[in-house]
Amino acid sequence: MSVPSADVEAVARHIALEQSLEAPEDLVRTRGVEALVGRIEAIEPVAAAPPGAAAFVARISYPAELCSGQLPQLLNLVGGNISFHPRVRVADLELPPSVLARFPGPRHGISGLRHRLGVEGRPLLCTALKPRGVDSREIARMAGEFARGGGDIVKDDHNLVETSLDAFAERVRRCQDAVHEANAATGRAALYFPYMSWASEDLDRALELLACADVEGILIAPMLMGLDVTRRIGRETGLLLMSHPSFSGGCYVGETHGFDHGVYLGTIMRLVGVDASIFTNSGGRFRFPRETCIEISRRLRAPLGGLKPVFPVPAGGMTFENIAPMAGDFGTDTIMLIGGALLGHSDDLCRSTELCLRRIEEQFAAPR
Amino acid sequence: MSVPSADVEAVARHIALEQSLEAPEDLVRTRGVEALVGRIEAIEPVAAAPPGAAAFVARISYPAELCSGQLPQLLNLVGGNISFHPRVRVADLELPPSVLARFPGPRHGISGLRHRLGVEGRPLLCTALKPRGVDSREIARMAGEFARGGGDIVKDDHNLVETSLDAFAERVRRCQDAVHEANAATGRAALYFPYMSWASEDLDRALELLACADVEGILIAPMLMGLDVTRRIGRETGLLLMSHPSFSGGCYVGETHGFDHGVYLGTIMRLVGVDASIFTNSGGRFRFPRETCIEISRRLRAPLGGLKPVFPVPAGGMTFENIAPMAGDFGTDTIMLIGGALLGHSDDLCRSTELCLRRIEEQFAAPR
């Protein structure tokens, strides 16, 4: 939190009360429910605060029962009402075993996705099918060419959305068939992830259509479809999930409010249960600091109860030139998402994919 | 947007492309899909920008088909990837008739809720049942006392959540029965809105339990449960919906990014289809500027295609002393949410509610 020094304890008490019982202290006392109020464990000044601004870290603990074993209530507890405060930021989130036990997290994670692909020892290469407006046969052809060139995961762009389920089903089937055909030719097991964005009424039907087309994973934007809806889809369908951060930026881009980037795009995405979490990498069209991106990837793969580690997916304008820096920043267990730059690299997407993959492999070749 | 003057056109072009096709300009051209890219209609400097900072308003239009008639895609179109940009804010949102026709909005709105209550000519009085930890019999007694005192809507606090559906059903039934009994005694039609926060798997069952208990409306946090899930519940169940802003602050509290408060808490909540939208009012625990709150209420009630006007619900630490300023700022078609201050006002909640209601009525008494 960044507040005047004199106010820091009052603000910490406000947070602890607001996030737990949201009631005046008098009322809490007369009702005898003090045990449910958040507890201030420590308050420490931030040494590196910019001149003229005082910032503090307040460590506040809450009774685990307040999250009622439900993701919406856990999110409410850690970032609900306090999201209205422009000078309070959730800098870290530690969860006790009793809470983590209620959130099994990703069904597949890094190891499951690697096993499905049969790819070890290097980052995975992913691209995005775009732009919208192109005929579905051509989109499918692109998917097939990418798979034929050795790409690992081809996903829909998150703007590639139809108005009717029939049109969606047709395009998905074309794309999945193209990838299956490429796999038959290469002997590999490249995956196709359609983008799952439908009105809630149509969601179950859309998921059935995916099952009919033998689709094994999806791209989904949890903030648009619902964080808990995303979690449910992962648990119930067993689909591989790659999360898209669309509409979530407000949760972390303000430096003094919301969540630390890594808490939202890392820890919370693991609780949601995605197997791979996209974020906009430094060096691309958006300007997250490099350390921020490294911290996101750290949280996606660090020990967290029994939850499987998750692939970081640096993205947002990545080109062939970003491969070496991404290799250095994120290491082997990464999905490099190169969209427009790969599609536009040459007229031969299969060949461009081969080149791109070679660039990646070069970074991870065993030293002779 | 607040950017260096020289960059403003480039940033506007970036937004227009990012939000529509998210593809390099070359790729858009070679694929012949230029018609789907956002169009810059105007760029104007903001006269009132703070000294040293240049700010501009860029008016960008998009082909309506890009939202595919789906709320998630509409939100993606207006605030998806651009949410990662710390210096771009959605200051306004105008929707053409073809888009508005796909979003019928609130089923009840101000007129429907008033009709249900039989209350005209003054703001409605709402309170919140809290704190969590108090026995459900006592919570129900509070609900009954509030209704007996002439209160209009008693809602659960958004922290009042059970771990089991059985416990939820029991408390909801107690509260609803208490309000029904009070109504039988007063001849009025006070409403009880339980808080709907369950894991997605349990949502349908929880809604069935509400129907069994003759509940007519709910409190729901769209950002926690999913914006489109909230819309669906409103359309399918016909329940009255009051939205709680928990977890949504990141979307608007940063002055230079996200959405204008009124666009999110006003326009978007109408598209979601809630009948009443809670926001933290000036003069309470949080510090939204007064003009911001007035603008939210304006957007909730202004003409918007065929969508019904929605009740603004100023809240967040409102006391009896806030009644006069709220009356002046928001006028008749408002729900005044007074929670802790009403519950803690005296040992006699019925009597405190009567007093509170009288204060409201005094503000709206016809001049003699």
XYZ file of C-alpha atoms in Angstrom:
736
model
C 0.000 0.000 0.000
C 1.218 3.552 -0.661
C -0.250 5.875 1.958
C 0.913 8.526 4.425
C 2.996 6.865 7.186
C 0.676 8.023 9.947
C -2.258 6.252 8.315
C -0.650 2.926 7.599
C -2.001 1.043 10.597
C -5.471 2.432 10.072
C -5.395 1.377 6.416
C -4.165 -2.105 7.329
C -6.982 -2.450 9.897
C -9.438 -1.209 7.292
C -8.260 -3.865 4.820
C -8.388 -6.634 7.430
C -11.947 -5.747 8.407
C -13.246 -4.871 4.941
C -12.085 -8.124 3.373
C -13.315 -10.392 6.146
C -16.581 -9.133 7.668
C -17.090 -5.658 6.141
C -18.812 -4.381 9.264
C -18.119 -1.589 11.765
C -15.779 -2.658 14.604
C -18.539 -2.015 17.157
C -20.885 -4.393 15.396
C -18.192 -7.060 15.176
C -17.573 -6.752 18.916
C -21.201 -6.792 20.025
C -21.856 -9.818 17.806
C -18.840 -11.674 19.195
C -17.351 -12.547 15.811
C -13.900 -10.961 16.271
C -12.271 -14.309 15.493
C -13.344 -13.991 11.842
C -11.646 -10.631 11.263
C -8.382 -10.534 9.340
C -5.262 -10.267 11.513
C -2.376 -7.892 10.836
C 0.775 -9.985 11.155
C 3.325 -7.313 10.247
C 3.704 -3.913 8.642
C 7.002 -2.971 7.063
C 8.098 0.026 5.015
C 9.175 -0.650 1.438
C 12.782 0.456 1.193
C 12.670 1.030 -2.546
C 9.627 3.305 -2.546
C 10.045 6.256 -4.917
C 11.080 9.552 -3.270
C 8.161 11.492 -1.826
C 5.963 8.414 -1.642
C 5.840 6.118 1.362
C 4.893 2.524 0.708
C 4.356 -0.311 3.130
C 3.860 -4.022 3.024
C 1.179 -5.181 5.424
C 0.952 -8.910 5.986
C -2.638 -9.813 6.809
C -3.960 -13.293 7.531
C -7.568 -14.448 7.318
C -9.394 -17.463 8.724
C -9.381 -20.086 5.955
C -13.077 -20.808 6.449
C -13.974 -17.394 4.987
C -13.348 -18.660 1.478
C -15.847 -21.475 2.005
C -13.900 -23.745 -0.324
C -15.151 -21.739 -3.326
C -13.036 -19.861 -5.844
C -15.390 -16.841 -6.055
C -15.198 -16.428 -2.284
C -11.437 -16.893 -2.185
C -11.088 -14.147 -4.794
C -13.534 -11.997 -2.864
C -11.515 -12.528 0.300
C -8.172 -11.553 -1.194
C -9.219 -8.933 -3.710
C -12.934 -8.130 -3.478
C -13.806 -4.771 -1.956
C -10.197 -3.738 -1.654
C -10.118 -3.600 -5.439
C -11.821 -0.182 -5.093
C -8.813 1.221 -3.254
C -6.408 2.911 -5.695
C -3.469 2.680 -3.251
C -3.722 -0.895 -2.037
C -2.196 -3.734 -4.023
C -2.152 -7.463 -3.350
C 1.594 -7.993 -3.561
C 1.650 -11.628 -2.527
C -0.724 -14.468 -1.749
C 0.142 -17.392 0.488
C -2.411 -20.143 0.842
C -2.456 -22.697 3.661
C -2.724 -26.427 2.892
C -6.384 -26.488 3.996
C -7.287 -23.986 1.274
C -5.037 -25.459 -1.403
C -6.632 -28.831 -0.768
C -9.921 -27.409 -2.080
C -8.354 -26.284 -5.353
C -6.759 -29.174 -7.195
C -5.589 -26.843 -9.965
C -4.507 -27.951 -13.455
C -5.439 -31.450 -14.568
C -2.473 -31.701 -16.895
C 0.077 -28.967 -16.230
C 3.496 -28.897 -17.827
C 4.154 -32.638 -17.553
C 0.719 -33.614 -18.862
C 0.894 -31.335 -21.856
C 4.442 -32.456 -22.683
C 3.383 -36.083 -22.406
C 0.486 -35.498 -24.808
C 2.817 -33.874 -27.332
C 5.774 -36.165 -26.750
C 8.092 -33.165 -26.623
C 10.760 -32.779 -23.943
C 13.884 -30.685 -23.499
C 12.834 -27.527 -25.339
C 10.106 -24.874 -25.148
C 6.947 -25.548 -27.106
C 6.083 -23.484 -30.161
C 2.573 -22.104 -30.447
C 0.930 -19.874 -33.022
C -2.437 -18.160 -33.412
C -4.855 -18.564 -36.313
C -5.816 -15.146 -37.624
C -7.002 -12.762 -38.863
C -10.758 -13.025 -38.557
C -12.467 -12.563 -41.886
C -10.350 -15.164 -43.682
C -12.247 -18.185 -45.027
C -12.327 -21.180 -42.699
C -10.697 -23.426 -45.323
C -7.736 -21.083 -45.463
C -7.595 -20.862 -41.668
C -7.562 -24.666 -41.537
C -4.849 -24.808 -44.154
C -2.709 -22.535 -41.975
C -3.280 -24.821 -38.982
C -2.172 -27.819 -41.029
C 0.907 -26.082 -42.408
C 2.017 -25.063 -38.932
C 1.607 -28.620 -37.645
C 3.410 -29.972 -40.699
C 6.317 -27.632 -40.021
C 6.750 -29.077 -36.536
C 4.747 -26.589 -34.498
C 3.340 -27.925 -31.249
C 0.129 -26.015 -30.527
C -1.970 -23.991 -32.929
C -4.680 -21.958 -31.260
C -7.441 -19.721 -32.523
C -6.897 -16.030 -32.175
C -9.152 -14.700 -29.432
C -10.918 -12.569 -32.017
C -11.700 -15.552 -34.224
C -15.319 -15.981 -33.212
C -18.377 -17.028 -35.149
C -21.938 -15.882 -34.693
C -23.452 -19.347 -35.084
C -22.504 -22.642 -33.473
C -22.783 -24.317 -36.863
C -20.136 -22.071 -38.375
C -17.959 -22.600 -35.306
C -18.346 -26.362 -35.530
C -17.478 -26.345 -39.200
C -14.336 -24.293 -38.766
C -13.191 -26.239 -35.722
C -13.629 -29.518 -37.533
C -11.684 -28.261 -40.549
C -8.831 -27.023 -38.358
C -8.706 -30.153 -36.211
C -8.827 -32.390 -39.276
C -5.999 -30.423 -40.876
C -3.869 -30.872 -37.769
C -4.726 -34.581 -37.552
C -3.744 -35.032 -41.183
C -0.473 -33.236 -40.612
C 0.195 -35.413 -37.581
C -0.456 -38.522 -39.634
C 2.167 -37.309 -42.098
C 4.777 -36.243 -39.547
C 4.197 -38.856 -36.871
C 3.905 -36.073 -34.348
C 1.007 -35.114 -32.054
C 0.508 -31.385 -32.573
C -2.525 -29.950 -30.818
C -5.256 -27.557 -31.919
C -6.909 -25.281 -29.333
C -10.080 -23.543 -30.529
C -11.114 -20.378 -28.703
C -14.019 -21.006 -26.366
C -16.141 -17.871 -26.222
C -19.856 -18.394 -26.271
C -22.836 -17.026 -24.443
C -23.370 -19.073 -21.275
C -26.513 -20.653 -22.741
C -24.459 -22.118 -25.605
C -21.417 -23.207 -23.659
C -22.352 -26.837 -23.043
C -23.367 -27.304 -26.659
C -20.101 -25.731 -27.847
C -18.148 -28.103 -25.605
C -20.049 -31.070 -27.059
C -19.127 -29.913 -30.549
C -15.475 -29.862 -29.531
C -15.737 -33.392 -28.216
C -17.302 -34.509 -31.497
C -14.367 -33.011 -33.395
C -11.835 -34.798 -31.126
C -10.459 -31.517 -29.881
C -8.103 -31.964 -26.911
C -7.714 -28.431 -25.604
C -9.034 -24.893 -25.755
C -8.011 -21.283 -25.485
C -10.230 -19.442 -23.008
C -10.280 -15.954 -21.465
C -11.230 -16.523 -17.816
C -12.078 -12.884 -17.178
C -14.542 -12.876 -20.078
C -16.073 -16.301 -19.491
C -15.804 -16.315 -15.702
C -12.866 -17.516 -13.633
C -14.906 -20.203 -11.947
C -16.575 -21.257 -15.205
C -13.081 -21.808 -16.588
C -12.157 -23.893 -13.560
C -15.286 -25.981 -14.007
C -14.633 -26.607 -17.698
C -11.160 -27.859 -16.864
C -12.381 -30.214 -14.158
C -15.403 -31.565 -15.982
C -14.148 -31.952 -19.532
C -10.501 -32.811 -19.013
C -9.624 -30.488 -21.902
C -6.198 -28.894 -21.870
C -6.672 -25.219 -21.003
C -4.643 -22.267 -22.208
C -5.763 -18.994 -20.628
C -5.907 -15.719 -22.543
C -5.607 -12.572 -20.391
C -8.118 -10.492 -22.381
C -10.049 -8.015 -20.172
C -7.905 -8.826 -17.121
C -5.322 -6.034 -17.400
C -7.111 -3.786 -14.926
C -6.374 -6.380 -12.253
C -2.630 -5.742 -12.433
C -1.417 -2.948 -14.741
C -1.992 -0.164 -12.201
C 1.193 -0.148 -10.165
C -0.478 0.864 -6.901
C -3.696 -1.149 -6.946
C -5.129 -4.520 -7.909
C -2.852 -7.554 -7.892
C 0.803 -8.095 -8.499
C 1.028 -9.391 -12.082
C 2.438 -12.699 -10.864
C -0.303 -13.228 -8.298
C -3.039 -12.819 -10.901
C -1.429 -14.324 -14.019
C 0.495 -16.911 -12.004
C -1.028 -18.021 -8.707
C -4.671 -17.283 -9.510
C -4.454 -18.902 -12.953
C -3.122 -22.045 -11.245
C -6.049 -22.030 -8.849
C -8.342 -21.668 -11.875
C -6.594 -24.750 -13.167
C -5.255 -23.740 -16.542
C -2.338 -25.692 -17.994
C -0.752 -22.703 -19.736
C -1.108 -18.982 -18.977
C -0.595 -16.353 -21.669
C 0.811 -12.953 -20.715
C 2.140 -10.055 -22.756
C 5.899 -10.298 -22.641
C 8.438 -7.501 -22.452
C 9.936 -6.737 -25.846
C 6.561 -6.972 -27.567
C 3.643 -4.648 -28.217
C 2.967 -4.145 -24.526
C 5.438 -2.987 -21.944
C 5.458 -5.222 -18.915
C 8.904 -4.981 -17.314
C 11.128 -7.984 -17.917
C 11.364 -8.800 -14.176
C 7.573 -8.773 -13.990
C 7.353 -11.391 -16.714
C 10.006 -13.533 -15.052
C 8.080 -13.297 -11.789
C 4.872 -14.418 -13.517
C 6.684 -17.453 -14.894
C 8.211 -18.177 -11.488
C 4.802 -18.259 -9.830
C 3.405 -20.505 -12.548
C 6.052 -23.136 -11.869
C 6.969 -22.728 -8.183
C 5.767 -25.263 -5.589
C 2.140 -24.548 -4.620
C 0.630 -27.291 -2.482
C -0.145 -30.242 -4.716
C -0.933 -28.091 -7.741
C 0.897 -28.990 -10.936
C 3.284 -26.431 -12.453
C 1.864 -24.489 -15.395
C 3.445 -23.342 -18.664
C 4.181 -19.628 -18.939
C 3.188 -18.409 -22.410
C 5.018 -15.151 -23.171
C 3.244 -13.437 -26.063
C 1.993 -10.143 -27.466
C 4.036 -9.339 -30.556
C 6.799 -11.929 -30.206
C 9.004 -12.384 -33.288
C 11.891 -14.683 -34.210
C 14.153 -12.088 -32.569
C 12.467 -12.642 -29.209
C 13.343 -16.346 -29.120
C 16.806 -15.935 -27.608
C 15.695 -13.484 -24.899
C 12.684 -15.681 -24.088
C 14.955 -18.694 -23.827
C 17.128 -16.813 -21.374
C 14.273 -15.401 -19.332
C 11.957 -18.385 -19.135
C 13.989 -21.504 -19.855
C 12.839 -24.848 -21.145
C 9.376 -25.183 -19.652
C 7.849 -22.389 -21.681
C 5.426 -22.066 -24.570
C 6.657 -19.464 -27.029
C 3.616 -17.925 -28.692
C 4.583 -16.373 -32.009
C 1.500 -15.320 -33.939
C 1.486 -12.573 -36.546
C 5.268 -12.660 -37.021
C 5.186 -16.346 -37.916
C 2.112 -16.131 -40.137
C 3.628 -13.170 -41.965
C 7.190 -14.512 -42.110
C 6.916 -15.969 -45.611
C 4.376 -17.428 -48.011
C 5.320 -20.888 -46.793
C 4.066 -21.306 -43.240
C 5.339 -24.887 -43.024
C 8.854 -23.739 -43.872
C 8.649 -20.690 -41.597
C 7.564 -22.933 -38.733
C 10.524 -25.228 -39.348
C 12.857 -22.241 -39.229
C 11.257 -20.928 -36.081
C 11.492 -24.297 -34.385
C 15.132 -24.586 -35.367
C 15.818 -21.226 -33.753
C 14.242 -22.516 -30.568
C 16.131 -25.812 -30.686
C 19.419 -23.975 -31.198
C 18.902 -22.225 -27.882
C 18.489 -25.525 -26.107
C 20.957 -27.735 -27.939
C 23.193 -29.661 -25.572
C 26.711 -28.165 -25.602
C 29.132 -30.422 -27.516
C -5.189 8.065 -23.574
C -2.284 9.919 -21.965
C 0.756 9.670 -24.240
C 3.328 11.947 -25.842
C 1.614 14.106 -28.504
C 3.803 12.807 -31.299
C 2.692 9.251 -30.585
C -1.008 9.802 -30.339
C -1.930 8.714 -33.857
C 0.261 5.645 -33.635
C -1.348 4.675 -30.331
C -4.834 5.187 -31.755
C -3.967 3.007 -34.744
C -2.528 0.420 -32.389
C -5.785 0.349 -30.406
C -7.942 0.128 -33.514
C -5.938 -2.818 -34.859
C -5.308 -4.578 -31.546
C -8.967 -4.615 -30.552
C -10.307 -5.731 -33.899
C -7.968 -8.184 -35.628
C -4.788 -8.159 -33.505
C -2.590 -8.786 -36.498
C 0.271 -6.920 -38.186
C -0.914 -4.346 -40.762
C 0.886 -6.250 -43.551
C -1.003 -9.416 -42.752
C -4.315 -7.567 -42.675
C -3.579 -6.110 -46.097
C -2.415 -9.305 -47.750
C -5.452 -11.127 -46.385
C -7.831 -8.437 -47.617
C -9.635 -7.968 -44.326
C -9.023 -4.228 -43.851
C -12.769 -3.670 -43.546
C -12.771 -5.397 -40.153
C -10.166 -3.104 -38.597
C -11.317 -0.401 -36.172
C -11.582 3.068 -37.698
C -10.242 6.237 -36.099
C -13.047 8.781 -36.325
C -11.383 11.634 -34.445
C -8.527 12.479 -32.107
C -8.826 15.493 -29.847
C -6.628 16.806 -27.048
C -8.175 16.871 -23.591
C -8.210 20.527 -22.525
C -8.251 19.723 -18.816
C -5.250 17.384 -18.797
C -2.979 18.012 -15.802
C 0.110 20.163 -16.481
C 3.013 18.208 -17.916
C 0.775 15.401 -19.170
C -0.844 15.361 -22.583
C -4.078 13.448 -22.896
C -6.213 12.774 -25.931
C -9.596 11.373 -26.697
C -9.554 9.080 -29.701
C -12.925 8.087 -31.072
C -12.662 4.644 -32.655
C -15.461 2.709 -34.318
C -15.580 -1.020 -34.965
C -17.690 -3.183 -37.268
C -20.620 -4.397 -35.165
C -20.184 -7.965 -36.409
C -16.944 -8.291 -34.417
C -18.880 -8.758 -31.192
C -20.768 -11.703 -32.730
C -23.841 -10.904 -30.637
C -22.089 -12.264 -27.528
C -21.324 -10.349 -24.354
C -17.851 -11.887 -23.894
C -16.884 -10.798 -27.409
C -18.364 -7.329 -26.990
C -16.290 -6.892 -23.821
C -13.259 -8.271 -25.622
C -13.799 -5.808 -28.452
C -14.055 -2.731 -26.251
C -11.703 -3.639 -23.410
C -9.867 -6.894 -24.079
C -6.194 -6.584 -24.979
C -6.166 -2.851 -24.459
C -6.678 -3.555 -20.763
C -2.914 -4.273 -20.646
C -2.112 -0.691 -21.627
C -1.600 1.461 -18.515
C -2.255 4.719 -20.416
C -5.354 3.880 -22.414
C -8.786 4.206 -20.859
C -12.222 3.479 -22.307
C -13.800 6.854 -21.607
C -17.088 6.246 -23.361
C -18.988 3.487 -25.119
C -21.634 4.087 -27.742
C -23.454 1.088 -29.117
C -25.396 1.029 -32.378
C -28.983 -0.291 -32.491
C -27.839 -3.516 -34.172
C -25.665 -4.362 -31.161
C -28.121 -3.174 -28.529
C -30.771 -5.372 -30.119
C -28.698 -8.409 -29.101
C -28.617 -7.359 -25.451
C -32.104 -6.958 -24.048
C -30.685 -5.893 -20.683
C -32.613 -5.872 -17.394
C -35.833 -7.833 -17.231
C -37.289 -5.585 -14.551
C -35.305 -2.378 -14.183
C -36.468 0.532 -12.072
C -40.121 0.304 -13.040
C -40.313 -3.452 -12.552
C -38.688 -3.383 -9.131
C -40.879 -0.490 -8.000
C -43.968 -2.308 -9.224
C -43.004 -5.419 -7.267
C -42.535 -3.367 -4.111
C -45.431 -0.997 -4.678
C -43.218 1.949 -3.768
C -43.159 5.137 -5.818
C -41.994 8.689 -5.290
C -39.013 8.072 -3.021
C -35.712 6.187 -3.085
C -35.774 2.610 -1.851
C -34.093 1.646 1.402
C -31.856 -1.409 1.384
C -29.711 -2.969 4.090
C -27.207 -5.823 4.268
C -27.383 -8.833 6.587
C -24.101 -9.201 8.441
C -21.709 -10.025 9.942
C -20.859 -13.570 8.967
C -20.501 -15.801 12.008
C -23.845 -14.812 13.526
C -26.398 -17.634 13.847
C -28.838 -17.921 10.950
C -31.829 -17.477 13.270
C -30.469 -14.146 14.398
C -29.684 -13.132 10.793
C -33.271 -13.989 9.856
C -34.607 -12.030 12.809
C -32.687 -8.976 11.536
C -34.198 -9.429 8.070
C -37.678 -9.549 9.583
C -37.129 -6.503 11.787
C -35.890 -4.465 8.838
C -38.933 -5.426 6.776
C -41.229 -4.706 9.712
C -39.698 -1.256 10.036
C -40.624 -0.445 6.454
C -37.373 -1.314 4.690
C -37.685 -2.263 1.033
C -34.876 -4.679 0.225
C -32.768 -6.689 2.628
C -29.819 -8.407 1.021
C -27.139 -10.744 2.264
C -23.742 -9.255 2.826
C -21.390 -10.473 0.093
C -19.312 -12.199 2.757
C -22.286 -14.139 4.096
C -21.507 -17.445 2.439
C -21.976 -21.007 3.607
C -19.823 -23.996 2.827
C -22.738 -26.360 2.205
C -25.854 -25.904 0.096
C -27.923 -27.314 2.964
C -26.785 -24.590 5.341
C -27.385 -22.004 2.613
C -30.883 -23.314 1.961
C -31.708 -23.289 5.643
C -30.589 -19.719 6.175
C -32.223 -18.442 3.002
C -35.512 -20.047 3.978
C -35.350 -18.546 7.453
C -34.616 -15.080 6.078
C -37.257 -15.255 3.362
C -39.854 -16.574 5.813
C -39.034 -13.757 8.241
C -39.548 -11.182 5.495
C -42.780 -12.849 4.357
C -44.094 -12.806 7.914
C -43.201 -9.158 8.281
C -44.950 -8.401 5.002
C -48.052 -10.219 6.213
C -48.056 -7.990 9.286
C -47.353 -4.712 7.468
C -49.225 -5.315 4.255
C -46.103 -4.380 2.352
C -43.987 -6.372 -0.134
C -40.410 -6.063 1.105
C -37.907 -8.197 -0.784
C -35.067 -10.446 0.347
C -32.041 -10.905 -1.928
C -29.689 -13.743 -0.916
C -26.115 -13.566 -2.160
C -25.492 -15.954 -5.025
C -21.921 -17.188 -4.824
C -21.371 -20.841 -5.492
C -18.960 -22.930 -7.443
C -20.214 -23.256 -11.027
C -21.079 -26.909 -10.455
C -23.521 -25.944 -7.680
C -25.081 -22.912 -9.292
C -28.153 -24.551 -10.824
C -28.900 -26.387 -7.605
C -28.523 -23.176 -5.595
C -30.942 -21.426 -7.954
C -33.445 -24.261 -7.493
C -33.187 -23.853 -3.737
C -33.990 -20.167 -4.106
C -37.057 -20.974 -6.181
C -38.206 -23.441 -3.501
C -37.895 -20.708 -0.890
C -39.939 -18.255 -3.034
C -37.016 -15.884 -3.315
C -37.605 -13.131 -5.872
C -34.169 -11.619 -6.304
C -30.472 -12.057 -5.617
C -27.302 -10.162 -4.937
C -24.531 -11.276 -7.291
C -20.970 -10.145 -8.032
C -20.630 -10.387 -11.833
C -16.852 -10.180 -11.784
C -16.630 -13.146 -9.402
C -19.349 -15.289 -10.962
C -18.805 -14.199 -14.546
C -20.432 -11.281 -16.333
C -22.118 -13.517 -18.868
C -23.183 -16.035 -16.232
C -24.910 -13.165 -14.445
C -26.653 -12.148 -17.654
C -27.809 -15.708 -18.191
C -29.205 -16.044 -14.660
C -31.221 -12.868 -15.163
C -32.662 -14.010 -18.478
C -33.384 -17.598 -17.514
C -34.696 -17.265 -13.978
C -36.443 -13.906 -14.062
C -34.965 -13.141 -10.631
C -34.403 -9.507 -9.771
C -30.646 -8.878 -9.890
C -28.624 -6.494 -7.749
C -24.954 -6.429 -8.752
C -22.129 -6.183 -6.228
C -18.887 -4.680 -7.570
C -16.537 -6.977 -5.614
C -13.296 -7.724 -7.529
C -14.151 -5.242 -10.290
C -12.290 -2.178 -8.984
C -9.247 -2.800 -11.171
C -11.468 -2.165 -14.194
C -11.947 1.492 -13.280
C -10.014 2.830 -10.242
C -6.799 3.495 -12.173
C -7.348 6.951 -13.621
C -5.379 6.323 -16.811
C -6.409 2.780 -17.725
C -9.358 0.421 -17.764
C -12.858 1.825 -18.072
C -14.481 5.022 -17.003
C -16.365 4.149 -13.809
C -19.681 4.946 -15.446
C -19.003 2.783 -18.487
C -18.280 -0.270 -16.334
C -20.666 0.212 -13.395
C -23.318 1.827 -15.577
C -23.400 0.849 -19.238
C -21.824 -2.597 -18.913
C -23.977 -3.529 -15.913
C -27.047 -2.661 -18.016
C -25.820 -4.905 -20.803
C -25.334 -7.628 -18.185
C -28.952 -7.003 -17.315
C -28.919 -6.223 -13.618
C -31.827 -4.245 -12.167
C -29.713 -2.396 -9.588
C -25.976 -1.659 -9.584
C -24.079 -1.130 -6.327
C -21.111 1.231 -6.293
C -19.064 2.753 -3.479
C -20.322 6.272 -3.043
C -18.347 9.393 -2.201
C -18.594 10.281 1.470
C -18.163 6.653 2.534
C -15.257 4.318 3.191
C -13.967 4.579 -0.377
C -13.172 7.763 -2.196
C -14.774 7.878 -5.593
C -15.237 11.547 -6.519
C -18.811 12.792 -6.220
C -19.037 13.632 -9.947
C -17.923 10.094 -10.756
C -20.793 8.653 -8.729
C -23.276 11.015 -10.369
C -21.975 9.948 -13.766
C -22.431 6.266 -12.875
C -26.036 6.946 -11.904
C -26.590 8.948 -15.080
C -25.448 6.067 -17.250
C -27.623 3.613 -15.363
C -30.739 5.625 -16.143
C -30.000 7.389 -19.456
C -31.632 6.212 -22.699
C -29.798 3.151 -24.068
C -31.616 1.516 -26.954
C -34.569 -0.403 -25.584
C -32.799 -1.293 -22.324
C -34.683 -0.461 -19.151
C -33.168 2.079 -16.741
C -31.424 0.567 -13.725
C -31.317 1.653 -10.087
C -28.057 3.185 -8.890
C -27.199 1.796 -5.448
C -24.755 4.145 -3.714
C -23.121 2.255 -0.852
C -19.875 1.580 1.019
C -20.191 3.047 4.506
C -23.354 5.098 4.034
C -24.913 6.413 7.268
C -28.038 8.403 8.123
C -25.951 11.528 7.483
C -25.452 10.509 3.859
C -29.173 10.460 3.121
C -29.513 14.167 2.318
C -26.435 14.285 0.052
C -27.529 11.077 -1.688
C -30.984 12.548 -2.226
C -29.411 15.600 -3.817
C -26.942 13.674 -5.946
C -29.087 10.796 -7.157
C -32.728 11.822 -6.787
C -35.789 9.645 -6.473
C -34.889 6.600 -8.550
C -32.149 5.394 -6.248
C -31.646 2.563 -3.790
C -29.928 3.826 -0.661
C -27.903 0.966 0.783
C -27.237 1.543 4.467
C -25.714 -1.531 6.051
C -23.539 -1.438 9.153
C -24.748 2.021 10.198
C -28.349 0.854 10.254
C -27.658 -2.495 11.931
C -25.579 -0.732 14.590
C -27.860 2.286 15.005
C -29.742 0.921 18.017
C -30.800 -2.350 19.610
C -34.146 -2.028 17.854
C -33.609 -2.555 14.124
C -37.303 -2.159 13.359
C -37.362 1.255 15.012
C -34.024 2.275 13.421
C -35.377 1.337 10.012
C -38.490 3.456 10.596
C -36.290 6.403 11.516
C -34.081 5.877 8.503
C -37.053 5.660 6.173
C -38.513 8.832 7.670
C -35.245 10.629 6.932
C -35.499 9.510 3.333
C -39.161 10.496 3.051
C -38.434 13.942 4.463
C -36.095 14.565 1.561
C -38.796 13.758 -0.916
C -41.893 15.144 0.777
C -43.959 17.310 -1.532
C -43.547 20.987 -0.598
C -46.694 22.314 1.176
